[in-house]
């Protein structure tokens, strides 16, 4: 699942819905809509739409308009679309969709809301392709299949991927932070975070060289993606030899089982070096969040998982340590 599809999936579903989704039949995603369907959608005013930042901080980021009314602003916990700028009001404006199209209402913002150089004073139409300025940021309303959005998606996807492991980079975490916090307020299902570290990786690099070290990183990454990662999960290269996994719908007993399965598969994998078989191990720290437990930030869970990882390494490595948030 690429970044736009992942963000659509996370922003359009609660954690509960993701946990209940089935991987046996791929969901039709926005990029997979065929031209005939798109044309019919345009006639019926049902085309999936998004707002894409085209000027200001975080150019290329896409926000899917998944509900009939969505508020834009910088108050992270009280808006649907979070814009990170001090020049944008806490609740800046509202996007409304009805049978006639998309419309914008300003919510008494300090710097105003502007559509194509016209300041919004009452409810004003926002046609596809038109630009909306909020403070020092400009967004454009686009259909899902538009060339502009597809091009921006590809550039953003490339910038967010780690070339060696095909995992996302840490840049994606702020992207999903807002959706994660919204999900925890309504979810009835748990969520687990894993921190995974390759044991003695510096020693392996020093002994066998960085090229071999890269091969090990790539292979461990492939094992993680094959054995653990589902379509709705998030896989991130967090540091040099550290990986972060975000697993919606995974409770503590399941996390312990997944961690042990992953640890076993990596330990049993042989890496060939000068006709020798070299084996590596991993240490895992996991933190499981349960519904009803208040969490301020995704980073709070990451920190708790990191502490569990430290415990695995402190007590001998090649271990799995899990805890509740």
mmCIF file of C-alpha atoms in Angstrom:
data_model
loop_
_atom_site.group_PDB
_atom_site.id
_atom_site.type_symbol
_atom_site.label_atom_id
_atom_site.label_comp_id
_atom_site.label_asym_id
_atom_site.label_seq_id
_atom_site.Cartn_x
_atom_site.Cartn_y
_atom_site.Cartn_z
ATOM 1 C CA UNK A 1 0.000 0.000 0.000
ATOM 2 C CA UNK A 2 1.537 3.328 -1.030
ATOM 3 C CA UNK A 3 1.399 6.542 1.000
ATOM 4 C CA UNK A 4 -1.747 8.115 -0.523
ATOM 5 C CA UNK A 5 -3.625 4.829 -0.194
ATOM 6 C CA UNK A 6 -2.376 4.387 3.364
ATOM 7 C CA UNK A 7 -3.428 7.897 4.359
ATOM 8 C CA UNK A 8 -6.828 7.407 2.744
ATOM 9 C CA UNK A 9 -7.184 4.144 4.628
ATOM 10 C CA UNK A 10 -6.184 5.670 7.973
ATOM 11 C CA UNK A 11 -8.153 8.895 7.610
ATOM 12 C CA UNK A 12 -11.254 7.212 6.221
ATOM 13 C CA UNK A 13 -11.479 4.436 8.827
ATOM 14 C CA UNK A 14 -11.341 4.203 12.586
ATOM 15 C CA UNK A 15 -8.898 1.771 14.149
ATOM 16 C CA UNK A 16 -11.880 -0.471 14.838
ATOM 17 C CA UNK A 17 -12.776 -0.612 11.144
ATOM 18 C CA UNK A 18 -9.164 -1.353 10.197
ATOM 19 C CA UNK A 19 -8.976 -4.173 12.711
ATOM 20 C CA UNK A 20 -12.156 -5.714 11.308
ATOM 21 C CA UNK A 21 -11.153 -5.402 7.651
ATOM 22 C CA UNK A 22 -10.246 -8.563 5.737
ATOM 23 C CA UNK A 23 -7.039 -9.022 3.742
ATOM 24 C CA UNK A 24 -8.463 -11.902 1.701
ATOM 25 C CA UNK A 25 -9.905 -9.583 -0.938
ATOM 26 C CA UNK A 26 -8.104 -6.348 -1.787
ATOM 27 C CA UNK A 27 -10.155 -3.209 -1.227
ATOM 28 C CA UNK A 28 -10.654 -1.002 -4.282
ATOM 29 C CA UNK A 29 -8.526 2.026 -3.571
ATOM 30 C CA UNK A 30 -8.799 5.448 -5.111
ATOM 31 C CA UNK A 31 -5.862 4.956 -7.467
ATOM 32 C CA UNK A 32 -7.555 1.825 -8.829
ATOM 33 C CA UNK A 33 -10.732 3.514 -10.076
ATOM 34 C CA UNK A 34 -11.006 2.882 -13.821
ATOM 35 C CA UNK A 35 -11.685 5.736 -16.298
ATOM 36 C CA UNK A 36 -15.279 4.629 -16.984
ATOM 37 C CA UNK A 37 -16.120 4.576 -13.280
ATOM 38 C CA UNK A 38 -14.416 7.937 -12.831
ATOM 39 C CA UNK A 39 -16.448 9.443 -15.658
ATOM 40 C CA UNK A 40 -19.672 8.102 -14.172
ATOM 41 C CA UNK A 41 -18.688 9.444 -10.770
ATOM 42 C CA UNK A 42 -18.080 12.887 -12.227
ATOM 43 C CA UNK A 43 -21.565 12.921 -13.701
ATOM 44 C CA UNK A 44 -23.052 11.806 -10.373
ATOM 45 C CA UNK A 45 -20.933 14.191 -8.283
ATOM 46 C CA UNK A 46 -19.583 11.149 -6.400
ATOM 47 C CA UNK A 47 -15.924 11.500 -7.338
ATOM 48 C CA UNK A 48 -13.684 11.060 -4.293
ATOM 49 C CA UNK A 49 -12.046 14.405 -3.556
ATOM 50 C CA UNK A 50 -9.049 15.637 -1.655
ATOM 51 C CA UNK A 51 -7.335 18.854 -0.659
ATOM 52 C CA UNK A 52 -3.647 18.985 -1.524
ATOM 53 C CA UNK A 53 -1.186 21.515 -0.111
ATOM 54 C CA UNK A 54 0.461 23.297 -3.037
ATOM 55 C CA UNK A 55 2.133 26.171 -1.163
ATOM 56 C CA UNK A 56 3.552 26.511 2.336
ATOM 57 C CA UNK A 57 4.669 23.907 4.843
ATOM 58 C CA UNK A 58 4.382 20.241 3.777
ATOM 59 C CA UNK A 59 3.752 20.761 0.055
ATOM 60 C CA UNK A 60 2.167 17.708 -1.579
ATOM 61 C CA UNK A 61 0.406 16.428 1.512
ATOM 62 C CA UNK A 62 -3.105 15.187 0.738
ATOM 63 C CA UNK A 63 -6.217 15.332 2.918
ATOM 64 C CA UNK A 64 -9.126 13.145 1.891
ATOM 65 C CA UNK A 65 -12.605 14.629 2.233
ATOM 66 C CA UNK A 66 -14.223 11.587 3.770
ATOM 67 C CA UNK A 67 -17.161 13.335 5.479
ATOM 68 C CA UNK A 68 -19.763 15.893 4.444
ATOM 69 C CA UNK A 69 -18.398 18.477 6.896
ATOM 70 C CA UNK A 70 -14.714 18.814 7.784
ATOM 71 C CA UNK A 71 -12.990 21.562 9.755
ATOM 72 C CA UNK A 72 -9.505 22.869 8.894
ATOM 73 C CA UNK A 73 -7.282 24.457 11.520
ATOM 74 C CA UNK A 74 -4.207 24.190 13.754
ATOM 75 C CA UNK A 75 -5.917 22.881 16.925
ATOM 76 C CA UNK A 76 -4.862 19.284 16.420
ATOM 77 C CA UNK A 77 -7.445 17.622 18.653
ATOM 78 C CA UNK A 78 -10.457 19.668 17.508
ATOM 79 C CA UNK A 79 -10.196 19.659 13.717
ATOM 80 C CA UNK A 80 -10.527 17.109 10.939
ATOM 81 C CA UNK A 81 -7.712 18.524 8.799
ATOM 82 C CA UNK A 82 -4.705 19.685 10.799
ATOM 83 C CA UNK A 83 -2.561 22.435 9.250
ATOM 84 C CA UNK A 84 0.685 23.068 11.095
ATOM 85 C CA UNK A 85 1.124 26.841 10.897
ATOM 86 C CA UNK A 86 0.899 29.658 13.438
ATOM 87 C CA UNK A 87 -0.741 31.825 10.752
ATOM 88 C CA UNK A 88 -3.797 29.558 10.691
ATOM 89 C CA UNK A 89 -6.526 29.865 13.316
ATOM 90 C CA UNK A 90 -7.353 27.059 15.713
ATOM 91 C CA UNK A 91 -10.559 26.425 13.746
ATOM 92 C CA UNK A 92 -10.004 28.238 10.488
ATOM 93 C CA UNK A 93 -12.731 27.148 8.040
ATOM 94 C CA UNK A 94 -15.162 24.365 7.224
ATOM 95 C CA UNK A 95 -15.446 22.336 4.002
ATOM 96 C CA UNK A 96 -19.007 21.235 3.233
ATOM 97 C CA UNK A 97 -20.136 18.714 0.634
ATOM 98 C CA UNK A 98 -23.740 18.491 -0.527
ATOM 99 C CA UNK A 99 -25.558 17.475 -3.712
ATOM 100 C CA UNK A 100 -24.429 20.669 -5.465
ATOM 101 C CA UNK A 101 -20.697 20.258 -4.788
ATOM 102 C CA UNK A 102 -18.150 21.538 -2.277
ATOM 103 C CA UNK A 103 -18.461 24.763 -0.305
ATOM 104 C CA UNK A 104 -16.363 26.710 2.199
ATOM 105 C CA UNK A 105 -17.353 28.622 5.335
ATOM 106 C CA UNK A 106 -14.891 30.789 7.239
ATOM 107 C CA UNK A 107 -15.067 30.238 11.010
ATOM 108 C CA UNK A 108 -14.019 33.725 12.075
ATOM 109 C CA UNK A 109 -10.341 33.121 11.305
ATOM 110 C CA UNK A 110 -7.782 35.816 12.080
ATOM 111 C CA UNK A 111 -6.221 35.932 8.592
ATOM 112 C CA UNK A 112 -9.306 34.988 6.623
ATOM 113 C CA UNK A 113 -10.088 32.309 4.064
ATOM 114 C CA UNK A 114 -9.562 33.134 0.378
ATOM 115 C CA UNK A 115 -10.776 31.264 -2.728
ATOM 116 C CA UNK A 116 -9.069 32.357 -5.953
ATOM 117 C CA UNK A 117 -8.335 35.865 -4.553
ATOM 118 C CA UNK A 118 -11.897 36.292 -3.189
ATOM 119 C CA UNK A 119 -12.230 36.497 0.582
ATOM 120 C CA UNK A 120 -14.874 34.147 1.964
ATOM 121 C CA UNK A 121 -17.523 36.079 3.886
ATOM 122 C CA UNK A 122 -20.476 33.728 3.490
ATOM 123 C CA UNK A 123 -20.804 30.151 2.307
ATOM 124 C CA UNK A 124 -18.899 30.050 -1.004
ATOM 125 C CA UNK A 125 -18.562 27.355 -3.641
ATOM 126 C CA UNK A 126 -15.197 25.590 -4.073
ATOM 127 C CA UNK A 127 -15.085 24.072 -7.585
ATOM 128 C CA UNK A 128 -12.618 21.308 -8.465
ATOM 129 C CA UNK A 129 -9.228 22.749 -9.375
ATOM 130 C CA UNK A 130 -9.750 25.973 -7.425
ATOM 131 C CA UNK A 131 -7.366 27.046 -4.684
ATOM 132 C CA UNK A 132 -8.162 27.930 -1.104
ATOM 133 C CA UNK A 133 -5.758 30.042 0.977
ATOM 134 C CA UNK A 134 -5.690 29.655 4.758
ATOM 135 C CA UNK A 135 -3.105 31.908 6.383
ATOM 136 C CA UNK A 136 0.247 31.196 4.721
ATOM 137 C CA UNK A 137 -0.854 27.895 3.158
ATOM 138 C CA UNK A 138 -2.609 27.242 -0.156
ATOM 139 C CA UNK A 139 -4.576 24.068 -0.877
ATOM 140 C CA UNK A 140 -6.240 22.867 -4.069
ATOM 141 C CA UNK A 141 -9.409 20.799 -4.410
ATOM 142 C CA UNK A 142 -8.691 17.823 -6.673
ATOM 143 C CA UNK A 143 -10.489 14.725 -7.848
ATOM 144 C CA UNK A 144 -8.880 11.437 -6.872
ATOM 145 C CA UNK A 145 -7.724 10.591 -10.369
ATOM 146 C CA UNK A 146 -6.393 13.982 -11.422
ATOM 147 C CA UNK A 147 -2.941 14.131 -12.993
ATOM 148 C CA UNK A 148 -1.803 16.818 -10.558
ATOM 149 C CA UNK A 149 -2.618 14.675 -7.546
ATOM 150 C CA UNK A 150 -1.092 11.523 -9.032
ATOM 151 C CA UNK A 151 2.148 13.343 -9.845
ATOM 152 C CA UNK A 152 2.376 14.847 -6.356
ATOM 153 C CA UNK A 153 1.629 11.437 -4.837
ATOM 154 C CA UNK A 154 4.500 9.802 -6.685
ATOM 155 C CA UNK A 155 6.969 12.487 -5.640
ATOM 156 C CA UNK A 156 5.827 12.295 -2.039
ATOM 157 C CA UNK A 157 5.899 8.507 -2.003
ATOM 158 C CA UNK A 158 9.500 8.505 -3.237
ATOM 159 C CA UNK A 159 10.504 11.029 -0.583
ATOM 160 C CA UNK A 160 8.891 8.961 2.192
ATOM 161 C CA UNK A 161 10.429 5.584 1.298
ATOM 162 C CA UNK A 162 13.765 4.176 2.425
ATOM 163 C CA UNK A 163 15.400 2.838 -0.720
ATOM 164 C CA UNK A 164 17.302 -0.034 0.936
ATOM 165 C CA UNK A 165 14.464 -1.576 2.957
ATOM 166 C CA UNK A 166 11.357 -0.207 1.196
ATOM 167 C CA UNK A 167 10.072 0.819 4.631
ATOM 168 C CA UNK A 168 8.731 4.300 5.239
ATOM 169 C CA UNK A 169 11.062 6.832 6.811
ATOM 170 C CA UNK A 170 10.341 8.616 10.089
ATOM 171 C CA UNK A 171 8.890 11.501 8.076
ATOM 172 C CA UNK A 172 5.594 9.627 7.881
ATOM 173 C CA UNK A 173 4.959 9.680 11.637
ATOM 174 C CA UNK A 174 3.755 13.312 11.786
ATOM 175 C CA UNK A 175 1.591 12.504 8.752
ATOM 176 C CA UNK A 176 -0.429 9.890 10.643
ATOM 177 C CA UNK A 177 -0.290 11.467 14.111
ATOM 178 C CA UNK A 178 -3.542 13.379 13.706
ATOM 179 C CA UNK A 179 -5.453 10.397 12.289
ATOM 180 C CA UNK A 180 -4.078 8.192 15.076
ATOM 181 C CA UNK A 181 -5.269 10.528 17.837
ATOM 182 C CA UNK A 182 -8.729 10.788 16.264
ATOM 183 C CA UNK A 183 -8.899 7.007 16.012
ATOM 184 C CA UNK A 184 -8.077 6.419 19.670
ATOM 185 C CA UNK A 185 -11.045 8.551 20.744
ATOM 186 C CA UNK A 186 -13.535 6.259 19.011
ATOM 187 C CA UNK A 187 -11.815 2.889 18.809
ATOM 188 C CA UNK A 188 -13.013 -0.248 20.547
ATOM 189 C CA UNK A 189 -9.905 -2.204 19.518
ATOM 190 C CA UNK A 190 -6.296 -2.184 20.738
ATOM 191 C CA UNK A 191 -3.201 -1.076 18.890
ATOM 192 C CA UNK A 192 0.376 -2.338 19.268
ATOM 193 C CA UNK A 193 3.681 -0.697 18.450
ATOM 194 C CA UNK A 194 6.874 -2.726 17.979
ATOM 195 C CA UNK A 195 10.422 -1.412 18.076
ATOM 196 C CA UNK A 196 12.765 -3.928 16.414
ATOM 197 C CA UNK A 197 16.566 -3.734 16.600
ATOM 198 C CA UNK A 198 19.180 -5.976 14.949
ATOM 199 C CA UNK A 199 21.527 -7.235 17.664
ATOM 200 C CA UNK A 200 25.251 -6.373 17.488
ATOM 201 C CA UNK A 201 24.783 -4.697 14.113
ATOM 202 C CA UNK A 202 27.774 -2.369 14.498
ATOM 203 C CA UNK A 203 30.013 -5.356 15.191
ATOM 204 C CA UNK A 204 28.597 -7.101 12.110
ATOM 205 C CA UNK A 205 29.381 -4.040 9.974
ATOM 206 C CA UNK A 206 32.890 -3.731 11.390
ATOM 207 C CA UNK A 207 33.622 -7.427 10.840
ATOM 208 C CA UNK A 208 32.010 -8.127 7.485
ATOM 209 C CA UNK A 209 31.659 -4.680 5.902
ATOM 210 C CA UNK A 210 28.820 -2.298 5.193
ATOM 211 C CA UNK A 211 27.753 -4.005 1.960
ATOM 212 C CA UNK A 212 27.041 -7.202 3.873
ATOM 213 C CA UNK A 213 25.374 -5.119 6.590
ATOM 214 C CA UNK A 214 23.053 -3.625 3.984
ATOM 215 C CA UNK A 215 22.169 -7.131 2.771
ATOM 216 C CA UNK A 216 21.229 -8.107 6.322
ATOM 217 C CA UNK A 217 19.105 -4.965 6.738
ATOM 218 C CA UNK A 218 17.287 -5.651 3.492
ATOM 219 C CA UNK A 219 16.687 -9.307 4.357
ATOM 220 C CA UNK A 220 15.414 -8.576 7.874
ATOM 221 C CA UNK A 221 13.111 -5.947 6.389
ATOM 222 C CA UNK A 222 11.721 -8.479 3.913
ATOM 223 C CA UNK A 223 11.135 -10.973 6.742
ATOM 224 C CA UNK A 224 9.225 -8.379 8.771
ATOM 225 C CA UNK A 225 7.046 -7.456 5.810
ATOM 226 C CA UNK A 226 6.381 -11.104 4.953
ATOM 227 C CA UNK A 227 5.729 -12.453 8.448
ATOM 228 C CA UNK A 228 4.025 -9.567 10.256
ATOM 229 C CA UNK A 229 2.915 -6.638 8.112
ATOM 230 C CA UNK A 230 -0.683 -6.568 6.823
ATOM 231 C CA UNK A 231 -2.094 -3.992 4.389
ATOM 232 C CA UNK A 232 -3.395 -1.789 7.176
ATOM 233 C CA UNK A 233 -0.124 -1.827 9.175
ATOM 234 C CA UNK A 234 2.688 0.698 9.021
ATOM 235 C CA UNK A 235 6.361 -0.297 8.651
ATOM 236 C CA UNK A 236 9.012 2.364 9.297
ATOM 237 C CA UNK A 237 12.810 2.375 9.312
ATOM 238 C CA UNK A 238 13.260 4.316 12.538
ATOM 239 C CA UNK A 239 17.061 4.394 12.764
ATOM 240 C CA UNK A 240 20.131 2.733 11.279
ATOM 241 C CA UNK A 241 19.170 -0.814 12.283
ATOM 242 C CA UNK A 242 15.896 -0.051 14.071
ATOM 243 C CA UNK A 243 12.407 -0.586 12.689
ATOM 244 C CA UNK A 244 9.028 0.640 13.930
ATOM 245 C CA UNK A 245 5.803 -1.313 13.356
ATOM 246 C CA UNK A 246 2.318 0.097 14.011
ATOM 247 C CA UNK A 247 -0.236 -2.707 14.205
ATOM 248 C CA UNK A 248 -3.931 -1.732 14.592
ATOM 249 C CA UNK A 249 -6.189 -4.327 16.202
ATOM 250 C CA UNK A 250 -3.353 -6.291 17.842
ATOM 251 C CA UNK A 251 -3.794 -6.986 21.567
ATOM 252 C CA UNK A 252 -1.071 -7.924 24.065
ATOM 253 C CA UNK A 253 -1.237 -11.750 23.738
ATOM 254 C CA UNK A 254 -1.244 -11.468 19.947
ATOM 255 C CA UNK A 255 1.681 -9.021 20.105
ATOM 256 C CA UNK A 256 3.708 -11.488 22.159
ATOM 257 C CA UNK A 257 2.962 -14.273 19.664
ATOM 258 C CA UNK A 258 3.804 -12.081 16.639
ATOM 259 C CA UNK A 259 7.031 -10.908 18.248
ATOM 260 C CA UNK A 260 8.192 -14.437 18.997
ATOM 261 C CA UNK A 261 7.316 -15.591 15.475
ATOM 262 C CA UNK A 262 9.291 -12.749 13.949
ATOM 263 C CA UNK A 263 12.263 -13.293 16.273
ATOM 264 C CA UNK A 264 12.319 -17.003 15.384
ATOM 265 C CA UNK A 265 12.199 -16.404 11.611
ATOM 266 C CA UNK A 266 15.098 -13.933 11.705
ATOM 267 C CA UNK A 267 17.198 -16.204 13.943
ATOM 268 C CA UNK A 268 16.682 -19.144 11.558
ATOM 269 C CA UNK A 269 17.674 -17.168 8.456
ATOM 270 C CA UNK A 270 21.234 -17.831 7.254
ATOM 271 C CA UNK A 271 23.205 -15.110 5.461
ATOM 272 C CA UNK A 272 25.996 -16.274 3.166
ATOM 273 C CA UNK A 273 29.408 -14.586 3.513
ATOM 274 C CA UNK A 274 32.527 -16.098 1.884
ATOM 275 C CA UNK A 275 30.821 -19.501 1.747
ATOM 276 C CA UNK A 276 29.955 -19.262 5.439
ATOM 277 C CA UNK A 277 26.475 -19.117 6.941
ATOM 278 C CA UNK A 278 26.110 -16.173 9.312
ATOM 279 C CA UNK A 279 23.055 -15.771 11.517
ATOM 280 C CA UNK A 280 21.767 -12.656 13.246
ATOM 281 C CA UNK A 281 19.195 -12.081 15.961
ATOM 282 C CA UNK A 282 16.810 -9.262 16.773
ATOM 283 C CA UNK A 283 15.479 -7.738 19.978
ATOM 284 C CA UNK A 284 11.888 -6.507 20.124
ATOM 285 C CA UNK A 285 10.057 -4.116 22.409
ATOM 286 C CA UNK A 286 6.283 -3.829 22.200
ATOM 287 C CA UNK A 287 3.695 -1.491 23.683
ATOM 288 C CA UNK A 288 -0.036 -2.189 23.449
ATOM 289 C CA UNK A 289 -2.630 0.549 23.807
ATOM 290 C CA UNK A 290 -6.120 -0.481 24.969
ATOM 291 C CA UNK A 291 -9.406 1.354 24.279
ATOM 292 C CA UNK A 292 -10.345 3.932 26.883
ATOM 293 C CA UNK A 293 -6.771 4.707 27.890
ATOM 294 C CA UNK A 294 -5.978 8.356 27.206
ATOM 295 C CA UNK A 295 -2.934 9.000 25.060
ATOM 296 C CA UNK A 296 -1.532 12.430 24.215
ATOM 297 C CA UNK A 297 0.671 11.464 21.304
ATOM 298 C CA UNK A 298 1.749 8.555 19.152
ATOM 299 C CA UNK A 299 5.265 9.294 20.380
ATOM 300 C CA UNK A 300 4.205 8.332 23.931
ATOM 301 C CA UNK A 301 3.553 4.786 22.717
ATOM 302 C CA UNK A 302 6.779 4.761 20.703
ATOM 303 C CA UNK A 303 8.720 5.801 23.810
ATOM 304 C CA UNK A 304 7.132 3.007 25.874
ATOM 305 C CA UNK A 305 7.968 0.463 23.153
ATOM 306 C CA UNK A 306 11.527 1.788 23.062
ATOM 307 C CA UNK A 307 11.858 1.227 26.816
ATOM 308 C CA UNK A 308 10.649 -2.357 26.319
ATOM 309 C CA UNK A 309 13.252 -2.783 23.563
ATOM 310 C CA UNK A 310 15.945 -1.541 25.941
ATOM 311 C CA UNK A 311 14.824 -4.172 28.472
ATOM 312 C CA UNK A 312 15.145 -6.920 25.837
ATOM 313 C CA UNK A 313 18.685 -5.798 25.063
ATOM 314 C CA UNK A 314 19.632 -5.297 28.728
ATOM 315 C CA UNK A 315 18.610 -8.825 29.629
ATOM 316 C CA UNK A 316 20.602 -10.576 26.931
ATOM 317 C CA UNK A 317 19.176 -9.643 23.495
ATOM 318 C CA UNK A 318 17.344 -12.020 21.117
ATOM 319 C CA UNK A 319 14.242 -11.441 23.228
ATOM 320 C CA UNK A 320 10.728 -10.025 23.045
ATOM 321 C CA UNK A 321 9.505 -7.703 25.811
ATOM 322 C CA UNK A 322 5.944 -6.385 25.728
ATOM 323 C CA UNK A 323 4.013 -4.059 27.995
ATOM 324 C CA UNK A 324 0.689 -2.254 28.268
ATOM 325 C CA UNK A 325 0.487 1.511 27.833
#
